[in-house]
Amino acid sequence: MNRLGQIRLPPLSAAVNVAGQLRRQLAPGKPEGQGERVHFAQLPAQNHAPHGAVDEPHEMSNMKVSTNPFLAEKSDGYQGQAEDSFNEGYQRQRSRMSSGDFSDGSDFVEGKTDAKINEYQAAWNVTNAIQGMFIVSLPFAVLRGGYWAIAAMVGIAYICCYTGEILVDCLYEFDPQTGKQVRVRDSYVSIAKECFGKKYGSKVVNIAQIIELLMTCILYVVVCGDLMHGTFPEGAIDTRSWMMLIGILLIPLGFLKSLKSVSLLSFWCTMSHIFINAIILGYCLIYIGDWGWSKVKWSVDIVNFPINVGVIVFSYTSQIFLPTLEGNMEDPSKFQWMLEWSHVWAAIFKSVFGYVCFLTFQDDTQQVITNNLPSAGFKGLVNISLVVKALLSYPLPYYAACELLERASRRRRFPPSTTWTGELRVWGLAWRVGIVVFTILMACFIPHFSILMGFIGSFTGTMLSFIWPCYFHLKLKRTTLTTKNIVFDYSIIFLGFLVGIFGIYDSGIALIKAFAIGL
């Protein structure tokens, strides 16, 4: 991070370049049949390491033309599959997958690209992953954690940036023949296989990924219910009933065989969310004279603060995709610069957004900040826009979870739900509709947005972003690390366990109380 002041800021030409690519991507007359494809499985893929490479299963890749206008067009001299990841975040994330055409019978893999991206386009992808719509819960974290929550937003950004860098470093090994670092691994899964063993490495990562994907789907339903009830607080329909009604719109996803049409909207969904965030901040600045500066606490709420830390960790989780992103860059040497600046701006925006919104609404700050807007018409417009965005974002983590679960069922010789012909068609439809219904019912049973988000961050977020990257780094690179690096890695592992244990315990107790409310 100390290199930031010595590195150039993005030039204006980069924005012009991005705008030009946007025009070319969305211009009429685009040949039909072109679209990205994202696969869900570890299939043998050609490793692009020049020395000492082995065929490793990949986690994520896309083919041909991307629907993300910030992804570079096809470059000569590169062969493989193209990457377009982190639309919205679980991009960020968190949904933790790429948008694209998920073909039946295909697998979720990670590999080389046919269309390289530059550092600014890569930064856009990372920003989408860690600046998703779940940012609306950060002012509530400031309500519970005060200045410590703001410090956590900055500190966790630094830690996640560091673990992202060392995770990518684990992809490389020193080649004594050339005297250079050579990329011998391609993905998070391939690193896990090296450290946890081939038998359990991919299983451990995939289980964590499935949990996070399903929990993200549940969060989308929960936030839709909160937003709709906030829009019509005096109506006869309560939050859980809104979740059930919203769920009816999600049932047809059981018939979904391609995300091509949905992914085309992902870029504009992200841009609309940025616009909504700007509106909220603009509204808060209007009331700067009434800000409650003294309301921000220095004390720590032992019961609720671990939940808030889990929320913040969840909002920064993007490590699962970083190996793919680095491998798809035109100049991988700029990956560190890109990752550092992305997290710097994310930390600045999140801390400012959470702080300013809390100063405006103070002790009345709600779990979803848009519900604090006083004008019924204005609040309704913003909330309904966010509901539409959530509904369009739901298919991405949902389809990713379906593909991962179906791959596991095929390995166990269960009827593959992606088979749409013959007698197994009913199995496929029932399987996918069942997953939608499961997420809806879980949302109804756990109707507290921030608590559930804190639980996910404390559980899978700390493993993916804190503990595992540092463990991989120590196991694969210990002989090359200084004592300072080793101590720092162990400190992050300890902090990850601390945040995870306390966060899971506190959010678990809060979830049990939520269950006691009943339907």
Coordinates of N, CA, C and O in Angstrom, one line a residue, residues 425-503:
R425 N -36.7 -35.0 -17.3 CA -37.0 -33.6 -17.3 C -37.8 -33.1 -16.1 O -37.5 -32.0 -15.6
V426 N -38.6 -33.9 -15.5 CA -39.3 -33.6 -14.3 C -38.4 -33.4 -13.1 O -38.5 -32.5 -12.3
W427 N -37.4 -34.3 -13.1 CA -36.3 -34.2 -12.0 C -35.6 -32.8 -12.1 O -35.4 -32.2 -11.1
G428 N -35.3 -32.5 -13.3 CA -34.6 -31.2 -13.5 C -35.3 -30.0 -13.1 O -34.9 -29.1 -12.4
L429 N -36.6 -30.0 -13.5 CA -37.5 -28.8 -13.1 C -37.7 -28.8 -11.6 O -37.6 -27.7 -11.0
A430 N -38.0 -30.0 -11.0 CA -38.3 -30.0 -9.6 C -37.0 -29.6 -8.8 O -37.2 -28.9 -7.8
W431 N -35.9 -30.0 -9.3 CA -34.6 -29.7 -8.6 C -34.4 -28.2 -8.5 O -34.2 -27.6 -7.5
R432 N -34.6 -27.5 -9.7 CA -34.3 -26.1 -9.7 C -35.4 -25.3 -9.1 O -35.0 -24.3 -8.4
V433 N -36.6 -25.6 -9.2 CA -37.7 -24.9 -8.5 C -37.5 -25.1 -7.0 O -37.8 -24.2 -6.2
G434 N -37.1 -26.3 -6.6 CA -36.9 -26.6 -5.2 C -35.8 -25.7 -4.6 O -36.0 -25.2 -3.4
I435 N -34.8 -25.4 -5.4 CA -33.7 -24.5 -4.8 C -34.3 -23.1 -4.7 O -34.0 -22.4 -3.7
V436 N -35.1 -22.6 -5.6 CA -35.7 -21.3 -5.5 C -36.6 -21.3 -4.3 O -36.6 -20.3 -3.4
V437 N -37.5 -22.3 -4.1 CA -38.4 -22.3 -2.9 C -37.6 -22.4 -1.6 O -38.0 -21.7 -0.6
F438 N -36.5 -23.1 -1.6 CA -35.7 -23.2 -0.4 C -35.1 -21.8 0.0 O -35.2 -21.4 1.2
T439 N -34.6 -21.1 -1.0 CA -34.1 -19.7 -0.7 C -35.2 -18.8 -0.2 O -35.0 -18.0 0.7
I440 N -36.4 -18.9 -0.7 CA -37.6 -18.1 -0.3 C -38.0 -18.4 1.1 O -38.2 -17.6 2.0
L441 N -38.1 -19.7 1.4 CA -38.5 -20.2 2.8 C -37.4 -19.8 3.8 O -37.7 -19.3 4.9
M442 N -36.1 -19.9 3.5 CA -35.1 -19.5 4.4 C -35.1 -18.0 4.6 O -34.9 -17.5 5.7
A443 N -35.4 -17.2 3.6 CA -35.6 -15.8 3.8 C -36.7 -15.4 4.7 O -36.6 -14.5 5.5
C444 N -37.8 -16.2 4.6 CA -39.0 -15.9 5.5 C -38.6 -16.3 6.9 O -39.1 -15.6 7.9
F445 N -37.8 -17.3 7.1 CA -37.5 -17.7 8.5 C -36.4 -16.9 9.1 O -36.3 -16.7 10.3
I446 N -35.6 -16.2 8.2 CA -34.5 -15.4 8.7 C -34.7 -14.0 8.1 O -34.0 -13.6 7.2
P447 N -35.7 -13.2 8.5 CA -36.0 -12.0 7.8 C -35.2 -10.8 8.3 O -35.6 -9.6 8.1
H448 N -34.0 -11.0 8.8 CA -33.2 -9.9 9.3 C -31.9 -9.8 8.4 O -31.0 -10.6 8.5
F449 N -31.9 -8.8 7.6 CA -31.0 -8.6 6.5 C -29.5 -8.5 7.1 O -28.7 -9.3 6.7
S450 N -29.3 -7.6 8.0 CA -27.9 -7.4 8.5 C -27.4 -8.6 9.3 O -26.2 -8.9 9.2
I451 N -28.3 -9.3 10.0 CA -27.8 -10.4 10.8 C -27.4 -11.6 9.9 O -26.3 -12.2 10.1
L452 N -28.2 -11.8 8.9 CA -27.9 -12.9 7.9 C -26.6 -12.5 7.2 O -25.7 -13.4 6.9
M453 N -26.5 -11.3 6.8 CA -25.3 -10.9 6.0 C -24.0 -11.0 6.9 O -23.0 -11.4 6.5
G454 N -24.2 -10.7 8.2 CA -23.1 -10.8 9.1 C -22.7 -12.3 9.4 O -21.5 -12.6 9.5
F455 N -23.7 -13.2 9.4 CA -23.4 -14.6 9.5 C -22.6 -15.2 8.3 O -21.7 -15.9 8.5
I456 N -23.0 -14.8 7.1 CA -22.3 -15.3 5.9 C -20.9 -14.8 5.9 O -19.9 -15.5 5.6
G457 N -20.7 -13.5 6.2 CA -19.4 -12.9 6.2 C -18.5 -13.6 7.3 O -17.3 -13.8 7.0
S458 N -19.0 -13.8 8.5 CA -18.3 -14.5 9.5 C -17.9 -15.9 9.2 O -16.9 -16.4 9.6
F459 N -18.8 -16.6 8.4 CA -18.6 -18.0 8.1 C -17.7 -18.2 6.9 O -16.6 -18.6 7.0
T460 N -18.3 -18.0 5.7 CA -17.5 -18.2 4.5 C -16.6 -17.1 4.2 O -15.5 -17.3 3.6
G461 N -17.0 -15.9 4.5 CA -16.1 -14.7 4.2 C -14.8 -14.7 4.8 O -13.7 -14.5 4.2
T462 N -14.7 -15.1 6.1 CA -13.4 -15.1 6.8 C -12.5 -16.3 6.3 O -11.3 -16.1 6.2
M463 N -13.2 -17.4 5.9 CA -12.4 -18.5 5.3 C -11.8 -18.1 4.0 O -10.6 -18.3 3.7
L464 N -12.6 -17.6 3.1 CA -12.2 -17.3 1.7 C -11.3 -16.1 1.6 O -10.4 -16.1 0.8
S465 N -11.4 -15.1 2.5 CA -10.7 -13.9 2.4 C -9.6 -13.7 3.4 O -8.6 -13.0 3.2
F466 N -9.7 -14.4 4.6 CA -8.7 -14.2 5.6 C -7.8 -15.5 5.8 O -6.6 -15.5 5.6
I467 N -8.4 -16.6 6.2 CA -7.7 -17.7 6.7 C -7.0 -18.5 5.6 O -5.8 -18.8 5.6
W468 N -7.8 -18.9 4.6 CA -7.2 -19.8 3.5 C -6.1 -19.1 2.7 O -5.1 -19.8 2.5
P469 N -6.3 -17.9 2.3 CA -5.1 -17.3 1.5 C -3.8 -17.3 2.3 O -2.7 -17.5 1.7
C470 N -3.9 -16.9 3.6 CA -2.7 -16.9 4.4 C -2.1 -18.3 4.6 O -0.9 -18.4 4.6
Y471 N -3.0 -19.2 4.8 CA -2.5 -20.6 5.0 C -1.9 -21.1 3.7 O -0.8 -21.7 3.8
F472 N -2.5 -20.8 2.6 CA -1.8 -21.2 1.3 C -0.5 -20.6 1.2 O 0.5 -21.2 0.7
H473 N -0.4 -19.3 1.5 CA 0.8 -18.5 1.4 C 1.9 -19.1 2.2 O 3.1 -19.3 1.8
L474 N 1.6 -19.5 3.5 CA 2.6 -20.0 4.4 C 3.0 -21.4 3.9 O 4.2 -21.8 4.0
K475 N 2.1 -22.2 3.4 CA 2.4 -23.6 3.0 C 3.3 -23.6 1.8 O 4.2 -24.4 1.6
L476 N 3.0 -22.8 0.8 CA 3.6 -22.8 -0.5 C 4.9 -21.9 -0.6 O 5.8 -22.2 -1.4
K477 N 4.9 -20.8 0.2 CA 6.0 -19.8 0.1 C 6.8 -19.6 1.3 O 7.6 -18.6 1.4
R478 N 6.7 -20.5 2.3 CA 7.3 -20.2 3.6 C 8.8 -20.0 3.5 O 9.4 -19.2 4.1
T479 N 9.5 -20.8 2.6 CA 10.9 -20.7 2.5 C 11.4 -19.4 1.9 O 12.6 -19.0 2.1
T480 N 10.5 -18.7 1.3 CA 10.9 -17.4 0.7 C 10.4 -16.2 1.5 O 10.7 -15.0 1.1
L481 N 9.7 -16.4 2.6 CA 9.1 -15.3 3.3 C 10.0 -14.9 4.4 O 10.8 -15.7 5.0
T482 N 9.9 -13.6 4.7 CA 10.7 -13.0 5.9 C 9.9 -13.3 7.1 O 8.7 -13.7 7.1
T483 N 10.5 -13.1 8.2 CA 9.9 -13.3 9.5 C 8.7 -12.4 9.7 O 7.6 -12.8 10.2
K484 N 8.8 -11.2 9.2 CA 7.7 -10.2 9.2 C 6.5 -10.7 8.5 O 5.4 -10.6 8.9
N485 N 6.7 -11.3 7.3 CA 5.6 -11.8 6.5 C 5.0 -13.0 7.2 O 3.7 -13.1 7.2
I486 N 5.8 -13.8 7.7 CA 5.2 -15.0 8.4 C 4.3 -14.6 9.6 O 3.2 -15.1 9.8
V487 N 4.9 -13.7 10.4 CA 4.1 -13.2 11.6 C 2.8 -12.5 11.1 O 1.7 -12.7 11.7
F488 N 2.9 -11.7 10.0 CA 1.7 -11.0 9.6 C 0.6 -12.0 9.1 O -0.6 -11.9 9.3
D489 N 1.1 -13.1 8.4 CA 0.1 -14.1 7.9 C -0.5 -14.8 9.0 O -1.8 -15.0 9.0
Y490 N 0.2 -15.2 10.0 CA -0.3 -15.8 11.2 C -1.3 -14.9 12.0 O -2.3 -15.3 12.5
S491 N -1.0 -13.6 12.0 CA -1.8 -12.6 12.6 C -3.2 -12.5 11.9 O -4.2 -12.5 12.6
I492 N -3.2 -12.6 10.6 CA -4.4 -12.5 9.9 C -5.2 -13.8 10.1 O -6.5 -13.7 10.2
I493 N -4.6 -14.9 10.1 CA -5.3 -16.2 10.4 C -5.9 -16.1 11.7 O -7.1 -16.5 11.9
F494 N -5.2 -15.7 12.7 CA -5.7 -15.5 14.1 C -6.9 -14.6 14.1 O -8.0 -14.9 14.7
L495 N -6.8 -13.4 13.4 CA -7.9 -12.5 13.4 C -9.1 -13.1 12.7 O -10.2 -12.9 13.1
G496 N -8.8 -13.9 11.6 CA -9.9 -14.5 10.9 C -10.7 -15.5 11.7 O -11.9 -15.5 11.7
F497 N -9.9 -16.3 12.5 CA -10.6 -17.2 13.4 C -11.4 -16.4 14.5 O -12.5 -16.8 14.9
L498 N -10.8 -15.3 15.0 CA -11.4 -14.6 16.0 C -12.7 -13.9 15.5 O -13.8 -14.0 16.2
V499 N -12.6 -13.3 14.4 CA -13.8 -12.7 13.8 C -14.9 -13.7 13.4 O -16.1 -13.5 13.6
G500 N -14.4 -14.8 12.9 CA -15.3 -15.9 12.5 C -16.1 -16.5 13.6 O -17.3 -16.7 13.6
I501 N -15.3 -16.9 14.7 CA -15.9 -17.5 15.9 C -16.9 -16.6 16.6 O -18.1 -17.0 16.8
F502 N -16.5 -15.4 16.9 CA -17.4 -14.4 17.6 C -18.5 -14.0 16.7 O -19.7 -13.9 17.1
G503 N -18.3 -13.8 15.4 CA -19.3 -13.4 14.5 C -20.4 -14.5 14.3 O -21.6 -14.2 14.3

